[in-house]
Amino acid sequence: MHPVRLLLALLASASLSATAASLNLGLYQTVTVAGQSTLKKVDTAQPGQTLRQVAVAQTDKPLNTPRATLPVPANTTYAGRLELPKGASATFSLDGQAFSPQPLKTVIVTENGRSITRQVPAPTSEYRAVRVTFGAMQVNTPYTVAYDIRVN
């Protein structure tokens, strides 16, 4: 198969809700050398490969509860293992617009011969964005968010 080019431009839609803050994104592969696991920055990946998306937020003035919206890049699937800084929380989106701790999707099921519409929890593989709400951010302190994505 042809390598899938993972351009950081795909990540350019990530945003932090405060102008005094910066958000740096990177894609990494877990590499094990001599029994030690480390993250190695990647520019390309193969379908089926699992990568670690890492975002580091920092501010030059104190902020109370800023939010960062991090996309799940095109041609990838959210694969979990979310790590948040202390005091932060996350919500997820199926469309990049509406966010919830556990997004719901509408399905039609047949019960007793009738079609019924139900709201059910969406599988994590359908998540398209992660919104992180930080606690108070201190000046010049890095706040790291990380989660896995799988290349389609």
Short mmCIF file of C-alpha atoms in Angstrom, two decimals:
data_model
loop_
_atom_site.label_atom_id
_atom_site.label_comp_id
_atom_site.label_asym_id
_atom_site.label_seq_id
_atom_site.Cartn_x
_atom_site.Cartn_y
_atom_site.Cartn_z
CA MET A 1 0.00 0.00 0.00
CA HIS A 2 1.06 3.58 -0.57
CA PRO A 3 2.16 5.52 2.50
CA VAL A 4 -0.41 7.95 3.78
CA ARG A 5 1.13 11.44 4.04
CA LEU A 6 0.29 12.96 7.41
CA LEU A 7 0.74 16.67 7.03
CA LEU A 8 0.66 18.84 10.09
CA ALA A 9 -1.50 21.13 7.97
CA LEU A 10 -4.31 18.67 8.69
CA LEU A 11 -3.87 19.61 12.31
CA ALA A 12 -4.00 23.34 11.61
CA SER A 13 -7.69 23.40 12.49
CA ALA A 14 -6.82 22.85 16.14
CA SER A 15 -7.54 25.90 18.21
CA LEU A 16 -7.12 27.24 21.72
CA SER A 17 -9.82 29.59 22.98
CA ALA A 18 -7.46 32.26 24.26
CA THR A 19 -5.28 34.60 22.24
CA ALA A 20 -2.54 34.61 24.89
CA ALA A 21 -1.99 30.88 24.47
CA SER A 22 -0.15 28.73 21.95
CA LEU A 23 -0.92 25.17 20.91
CA ASN A 24 1.69 22.95 19.24
CA LEU A 25 0.63 19.65 17.69
CA GLY A 26 2.68 16.65 16.63
CA LEU A 27 2.22 13.06 15.49
CA TYR A 28 4.46 10.40 17.00
CA GLN A 29 5.10 6.68 16.75
CA THR A 30 5.94 4.63 19.82
CA VAL A 31 9.36 3.06 19.33
CA THR A 32 10.88 0.51 21.72
CA VAL A 33 14.68 0.40 21.96
CA ALA A 34 16.42 -1.81 24.54
CA GLY A 35 13.14 -2.28 26.37
CA GLN A 36 12.46 1.47 26.66
CA SER A 37 9.48 3.01 24.86
CA THR A 38 9.88 6.50 23.43
CA LEU A 39 7.96 8.69 20.99
CA LYS A 40 9.48 9.46 17.58
CA LYS A 41 8.03 12.26 15.44
CA VAL A 42 6.63 11.05 12.10
CA ASP A 43 5.75 12.66 8.76
CA THR A 44 4.37 9.56 7.03
CA ALA A 45 2.56 6.45 8.14
CA GLN A 46 1.10 3.25 6.75
CA PRO A 47 -2.58 2.28 6.90
CA GLY A 48 -3.29 0.36 10.09
CA GLN A 49 -0.49 2.08 12.00
CA THR A 50 -1.32 3.57 15.41
CA LEU A 51 0.16 6.99 16.15
CA ARG A 52 0.15 9.24 19.20
CA GLN A 53 -1.23 12.73 18.65
CA VAL A 54 0.34 15.11 21.17
CA ALA A 55 -0.73 18.71 21.80
CA VAL A 56 1.19 21.04 24.10
CA ALA A 57 -0.56 24.23 25.22
CA GLN A 58 1.21 27.12 26.90
CA THR A 59 0.26 30.69 27.82
CA ASP A 60 2.06 33.96 28.46
CA LYS A 61 -0.61 35.17 30.90
CA PRO A 62 -2.72 33.29 33.46
CA LEU A 63 -5.95 31.87 32.02
CA ASN A 64 -9.01 30.41 33.73
CA THR A 65 -10.58 27.35 32.07
CA PRO A 66 -9.43 27.84 28.45
CA ARG A 67 -10.51 25.24 25.89
CA ALA A 68 -8.63 23.62 23.04
CA THR A 69 -10.33 21.78 20.19
CA LEU A 70 -8.12 19.07 18.69
CA PRO A 71 -9.17 17.37 15.45
CA VAL A 72 -8.87 13.70 14.68
CA PRO A 73 -6.98 14.12 11.37
CA ALA A 74 -8.58 13.11 8.07
CA ASN A 75 -7.99 9.47 7.11
CA THR A 76 -7.49 8.47 10.75
CA THR A 77 -9.67 7.07 13.52
CA TYR A 78 -9.64 8.04 17.21
CA ALA A 79 -8.14 5.08 19.09
CA GLY A 80 -8.33 6.19 22.74
CA ARG A 81 -5.64 6.26 25.45
CA LEU A 82 -6.47 9.89 26.24
CA GLU A 83 -4.05 11.56 28.66
CA LEU A 84 -4.96 14.94 30.16
CA PRO A 85 -3.15 17.36 32.45
CA LYS A 86 -4.29 17.51 36.06
CA GLY A 87 -7.55 19.45 36.39
CA ALA A 88 -8.49 19.12 32.71
CA SER A 89 -11.56 17.41 31.26
CA ALA A 90 -12.46 16.28 27.74
CA THR A 91 -15.54 16.09 25.58
CA PHE A 92 -15.83 14.50 22.14
CA SER A 93 -17.57 15.28 18.87
CA LEU A 94 -18.82 13.29 15.91
CA ASP A 95 -18.97 16.37 13.67
CA GLY A 96 -16.53 18.89 15.16
CA GLN A 97 -19.47 21.08 16.24
CA ALA A 98 -21.44 19.49 19.10
CA PHE A 99 -19.40 18.12 22.03
CA SER A 100 -20.37 15.71 24.81
CA PRO A 101 -18.57 13.44 27.31
CA GLN A 102 -20.17 10.53 25.43
CA PRO A 103 -21.63 11.57 22.05
CA LEU A 104 -24.84 9.93 20.94
CA LYS A 105 -25.87 8.92 17.47
CA THR A 106 -29.29 8.15 16.06
CA VAL A 107 -30.01 4.61 14.89
CA ILE A 108 -33.15 2.96 13.61
CA VAL A 109 -33.96 -0.42 15.09
CA THR A 110 -36.82 -2.79 14.45
CA GLU A 111 -38.84 -3.87 17.47
CA ASN A 112 -41.98 -5.96 17.13
CA GLY A 113 -42.03 -5.27 13.40
CA ARG A 114 -41.86 -1.47 13.83
CA SER A 115 -38.98 0.86 13.05
CA ILE A 116 -37.98 2.87 16.11
CA THR A 117 -35.45 5.69 16.29
CA ARG A 118 -33.07 5.51 19.25
CA GLN A 119 -30.16 7.54 20.58
CA VAL A 120 -27.22 5.29 21.43
CA PRO A 121 -23.63 6.01 22.48
CA ALA A 122 -21.44 6.37 19.41
CA PRO A 123 -18.37 4.13 19.21
CA THR A 124 -15.13 5.98 19.91
CA SER A 125 -14.00 5.14 16.37
CA GLU A 126 -16.54 7.73 15.13
CA TYR A 127 -15.09 10.62 17.16
CA ARG A 128 -13.80 13.44 14.90
CA ALA A 129 -12.59 15.94 17.52
CA VAL A 130 -11.55 16.19 21.17
CA ARG A 131 -12.26 19.37 23.14
CA VAL A 132 -10.15 19.82 26.25
CA THR A 133 -11.13 22.25 29.00
CA PHE A 134 -8.11 23.06 31.11
CA GLY A 135 -8.20 24.19 34.71
CA ALA A 136 -6.40 27.44 35.41
CA MET A 137 -3.32 27.68 33.18
CA GLN A 138 -0.19 29.15 34.72
CA VAL A 139 2.28 31.31 32.79
CA ASN A 140 4.95 29.47 30.76
CA THR A 141 3.85 26.04 32.01
CA PRO A 142 3.36 23.37 29.31
CA TYR A 143 0.08 21.44 29.45
CA THR A 144 0.18 18.22 27.43
CA VAL A 145 -2.77 16.33 25.94
CA ALA A 146 -2.21 13.06 24.07
CA TYR A 147 -4.33 10.37 22.45
CA ASP A 148 -3.93 7.58 19.91
CA ILE A 149 -5.14 7.64 16.32
CA ARG A 150 -5.15 4.80 13.80
CA VAL A 151 -4.35 5.46 10.14
CA ASN A 152 -7.21 4.27 7.89
#
